[in-house]
């Protein structure tokens, strides 16, 4: 009996230790947080951590597909999410904090003198060497301060099962949603990271439904203090939440 009791004590002790010692979260500098720690209901599809982006590979510093933001930004996003929930809508994060090394990676990509058909899907009307001059990519990004985010909306009642196939030759980012790469989100009129006038938030060459979705997103974000970048329907920043640019890598929230 004493031996059995001892075994029970050991089992209980191990269970308590396991419960009290979860996987250690990564420490972040400068008031940054993992968005999941503030609101785990917000969807995340961090595109620069994979191949479904205009470069076609993970960018430098994206070691995990986790959204990292300044705490004030995360709290504001959570408030927007609560406002959208009664409409059966969810935010979906496409990019959050972006290490400065990733921004430099974009610069090198734009200047490498090559342009593949897959890359052209994202800038059908421009050459990639002109994207900086035209304001579609910046050499110094607000994303690196933790105050800027890229995001879209997901209709939780819709079928969002369509997945990106890296081996498929999709139409360019301005094409109808049935022909371009799937976003698993509402139809905003262009794909994410589309460098084209049609992606300008107030673009005229979109349908009434596409404009309505853009207005829903802009309104929900503006209500929480976010400002939209006029050339990108997906890009928002929170004034006053930033600071210096950072270059720490994005690591997995838990190891």
Coordinates of C-alpha atoms in Angstrom, one line a residue:
X1 CA 0.0 0.0 0.0
X2 CA 2.8 2.4 0.9
X3 CA 4.5 1.7 -2.5
X4 CA 1.2 2.4 -4.3
X5 CA 0.7 5.6 -2.4
X6 CA 4.2 6.7 -3.3
X7 CA 3.5 6.0 -6.9
X8 CA 0.3 8.1 -6.8
X9 CA 2.2 11.0 -5.1
X10 CA 4.8 10.9 -7.8
X11 CA 2.2 10.8 -10.6
X12 CA 0.3 13.8 -9.1
X13 CA 3.5 15.7 -8.6
X14 CA 4.6 15.2 -12.3
X15 CA 1.1 16.3 -13.4
X16 CA 1.3 19.5 -11.4
X17 CA 4.7 20.3 -12.8
X18 CA 3.5 19.6 -16.4
X19 CA 0.5 21.9 -15.8
X20 CA 2.5 24.6 -14.2
X21 CA 5.3 24.6 -16.7
X22 CA 3.9 25.0 -20.2
X23 CA 6.2 25.4 -23.2
X24 CA 8.2 28.6 -22.8
X25 CA 7.1 31.5 -25.0
X26 CA 9.7 33.5 -26.8
X27 CA 10.7 36.8 -25.2
X28 CA 10.2 39.8 -27.4
X29 CA 11.9 43.3 -27.1
X30 CA 10.4 46.8 -27.1
X31 CA 6.8 46.1 -26.1
X32 CA 6.2 43.6 -28.9
X33 CA 3.7 40.7 -28.3
X34 CA 2.5 37.7 -30.2
X35 CA -1.0 38.5 -31.4
X36 CA -2.3 35.1 -30.4
X37 CA -1.6 35.9 -26.8
X38 CA -4.0 38.8 -27.0
X39 CA -6.7 37.4 -29.3
X40 CA -6.3 33.8 -30.6
X41 CA -9.5 34.1 -32.6
X42 CA -7.9 36.4 -35.2
X43 CA -6.8 34.2 -38.2
X44 CA -3.2 34.3 -39.3
X45 CA -1.7 33.6 -42.8
X46 CA 1.7 35.2 -42.6
X47 CA 2.6 35.1 -46.2
X48 CA 6.3 36.0 -46.1
X49 CA 7.0 32.9 -44.0
X50 CA 6.2 30.7 -46.9
X51 CA 6.3 30.6 -50.7
X52 CA 2.9 32.2 -51.4
X53 CA 4.2 35.7 -51.9
X54 CA 5.7 37.9 -54.7
X55 CA 9.2 36.7 -53.9
X56 CA 8.2 33.1 -54.0
X57 CA 10.1 32.0 -50.9
X58 CA 10.3 32.9 -47.2
X59 CA 11.9 36.3 -46.6
X60 CA 14.9 36.7 -44.3
X61 CA 14.0 36.8 -40.6
X62 CA 10.7 34.9 -41.0
X63 CA 11.5 31.8 -39.1
X64 CA 7.9 31.2 -38.1
X65 CA 4.5 32.1 -39.4
X66 CA 3.5 34.1 -36.3
X67 CA 2.0 37.6 -36.1
X68 CA 4.1 39.9 -33.9
X69 CA 3.0 43.4 -33.2
X70 CA 3.3 46.2 -30.6
X71 CA 0.9 45.6 -27.7
X72 CA -1.2 48.7 -28.5
X73 CA -1.7 47.4 -32.0
X74 CA -2.7 44.0 -30.8
X75 CA -5.2 45.4 -28.4
X76 CA -6.7 47.6 -31.2
X77 CA -6.9 44.6 -33.5
X78 CA -8.7 42.6 -30.8
X79 CA -11.3 45.4 -30.4
X80 CA -11.9 45.4 -34.2
X81 CA -12.3 41.6 -34.1
X82 CA -15.0 41.9 -31.4
X83 CA -16.8 44.5 -33.5
X84 CA -16.8 42.2 -36.5
X85 CA -17.8 39.0 -34.7
X86 CA -21.6 39.6 -34.7
X87 CA -21.3 39.8 -38.5
X88 CA -19.7 36.4 -38.6
X89 CA -16.5 38.0 -39.9
X90 CA -12.9 37.7 -38.8
X91 CA -9.7 39.6 -39.4
X92 CA -7.0 37.6 -41.1
X93 CA -3.4 38.8 -40.7
X94 CA -1.2 38.6 -43.8
X95 CA 1.9 40.4 -42.4
X96 CA 2.7 42.1 -39.1
X97 CA 6.1 43.0 -37.7
X98 CA 8.7 42.7 -40.5
X99 CA 12.4 42.4 -39.6
X100 CA 14.5 45.1 -41.3
X101 CA 16.5 42.2 -42.9
X102 CA 13.3 41.1 -44.7
X103 CA 12.9 44.7 -46.1
X104 CA 16.5 44.5 -47.3
X105 CA 15.7 41.1 -48.8
X106 CA 12.9 42.8 -50.8
X107 CA 15.4 45.4 -52.1
X108 CA 17.8 42.8 -53.3
X109 CA 15.0 40.9 -55.0
X110 CA 13.8 44.0 -56.8
X111 CA 17.2 44.7 -58.1
X112 CA 18.3 41.2 -59.2
X113 CA 17.4 41.8 -62.9
X114 CA 15.2 38.7 -63.2
X115 CA 11.4 38.5 -63.4
X116 CA 9.6 35.2 -63.5
X117 CA 6.0 34.6 -64.7
X118 CA 5.1 33.8 -61.1
X119 CA 6.5 37.1 -59.9
X120 CA 4.7 39.0 -62.7
X121 CA 1.4 37.9 -61.3
X122 CA 1.9 40.4 -58.5
X123 CA 2.8 43.4 -60.7
X124 CA 1.2 42.8 -64.1
X125 CA 1.5 46.5 -65.2
X126 CA 4.9 47.4 -63.8
X127 CA 8.4 46.1 -63.8
X128 CA 9.6 45.1 -60.4
X129 CA 12.6 47.5 -60.5
X130 CA 10.0 50.3 -60.6
X131 CA 8.0 49.2 -57.5
X132 CA 10.0 51.3 -55.1
X133 CA 9.8 54.4 -57.2
X134 CA 6.0 54.0 -57.6
X135 CA 5.5 53.5 -53.8
X136 CA 4.5 49.9 -53.8
X137 CA 7.5 48.7 -51.8
X138 CA 9.5 50.9 -49.3
X139 CA 13.2 50.7 -48.4
X140 CA 12.2 51.5 -44.8
X141 CA 9.0 49.9 -43.7
X142 CA 6.6 50.9 -40.9
X143 CA 6.1 47.1 -40.4
X144 CA 9.6 47.0 -38.9
X145 CA 8.4 49.3 -36.0
X146 CA 5.6 46.9 -35.2
X147 CA 2.9 49.6 -35.9
X148 CA 1.9 48.5 -39.4
X149 CA -0.1 45.4 -40.4
X150 CA -1.5 43.8 -43.6
X151 CA -4.8 42.1 -43.3
X152 CA -8.1 41.1 -44.9
X153 CA -11.5 39.8 -43.9
X154 CA -12.8 36.2 -43.8
X155 CA -16.5 35.4 -44.0
X156 CA -16.8 32.6 -41.4
X157 CA -20.0 31.4 -43.1
X158 CA -18.4 30.9 -46.5
X159 CA -16.3 27.9 -47.8
X160 CA -12.7 29.0 -47.2
X161 CA -11.1 25.7 -48.0
X162 CA -9.4 26.6 -51.2
X163 CA -5.6 26.3 -50.8
X164 CA -2.7 27.8 -52.7
X165 CA -1.0 25.4 -55.1
X166 CA 2.6 26.4 -55.7
X167 CA 2.7 24.3 -58.9
X168 CA -0.3 25.9 -60.5
X169 CA 0.0 28.8 -63.0
X170 CA -2.6 31.3 -61.7
X171 CA -3.8 34.4 -63.5
X172 CA -2.5 37.7 -62.3
X173 CA -3.6 39.4 -59.1
X174 CA -6.1 41.6 -60.9
X175 CA -8.0 38.7 -62.4
X176 CA -11.4 37.5 -61.2
X177 CA -11.2 35.6 -57.9
X178 CA -11.9 32.2 -59.7
X179 CA -8.8 32.6 -61.8
X180 CA -6.2 34.1 -59.4
X181 CA -4.5 32.5 -56.5
X182 CA -7.0 31.6 -53.7
X183 CA -6.9 33.9 -50.7
X184 CA -9.5 32.0 -48.5
X185 CA -11.1 35.3 -47.7
X186 CA -13.7 37.7 -49.1
X187 CA -13.1 39.1 -52.6
X188 CA -11.5 42.5 -52.2
X189 CA -11.0 42.9 -56.0
X190 CA -7.3 41.9 -56.1
X191 CA -5.1 39.5 -54.4
X192 CA -2.8 40.5 -51.5
X193 CA 0.4 42.4 -52.4
X194 CA -1.0 43.3 -55.8
X195 CA 1.0 46.2 -57.2
X196 CA -1.6 47.7 -59.4
X197 CA -4.0 50.7 -59.5
X198 CA -6.8 48.2 -59.0
X199 CA -5.4 47.5 -55.5
X200 CA -5.7 51.2 -54.5
X201 CA -8.3 51.3 -51.8
X202 CA -10.5 53.8 -53.6
X203 CA -10.0 52.1 -57.1
X204 CA -13.0 52.5 -59.4
X205 CA -12.4 49.3 -61.5
X206 CA -13.9 47.0 -58.9
X207 CA -17.5 45.7 -58.3
X208 CA -19.9 47.1 -55.8
X209 CA -19.5 44.0 -53.6
X210 CA -15.7 44.3 -53.7
X211 CA -16.0 48.0 -52.7
X212 CA -18.4 47.1 -49.9
X213 CA -15.9 44.6 -48.4
X214 CA -13.1 47.2 -48.6
X215 CA -15.4 49.7 -46.9
X216 CA -16.2 47.2 -44.1
X217 CA -12.5 46.6 -43.5
X218 CA -11.5 50.3 -43.6
X219 CA -14.4 51.3 -41.3
X220 CA -13.6 48.6 -38.8
X221 CA -10.0 49.5 -38.7
X222 CA -10.5 53.3 -38.7
X223 CA -12.9 52.9 -35.7
X224 CA -9.9 51.6 -33.7
X225 CA -7.6 54.4 -34.9
X226 CA -5.8 52.7 -37.8
X227 CA -5.0 54.6 -41.0
X228 CA -5.1 52.9 -44.4
X229 CA -2.4 53.3 -47.1
X230 CA -4.2 54.5 -50.2
X231 CA -2.3 52.3 -52.6
X232 CA -2.9 49.1 -50.7
X233 CA -6.4 48.1 -49.5
X234 CA -4.7 45.7 -47.0
X235 CA -2.2 48.0 -45.3
X236 CA -3.0 49.8 -42.1
X237 CA -0.9 51.5 -39.4
X238 CA -1.6 52.8 -35.9
X239 CA -0.2 56.3 -35.4
X240 CA 1.8 56.7 -32.3
X241 CA 2.3 53.0 -31.7
X242 CA 5.6 52.7 -33.6
X243 CA 9.2 53.8 -32.8
X244 CA 12.5 52.7 -34.1
X245 CA 12.8 49.9 -36.7
X246 CA 13.8 46.5 -35.3
X247 CA 15.6 43.5 -36.9
X248 CA 15.0 40.6 -34.5
X249 CA 13.8 37.4 -36.3
X250 CA 10.3 36.1 -36.0
X251 CA 10.6 32.9 -34.0
X252 CA 7.9 30.4 -33.1
X253 CA 5.7 31.6 -30.3
X254 CA 6.5 28.3 -28.4
X255 CA 9.5 26.0 -28.6

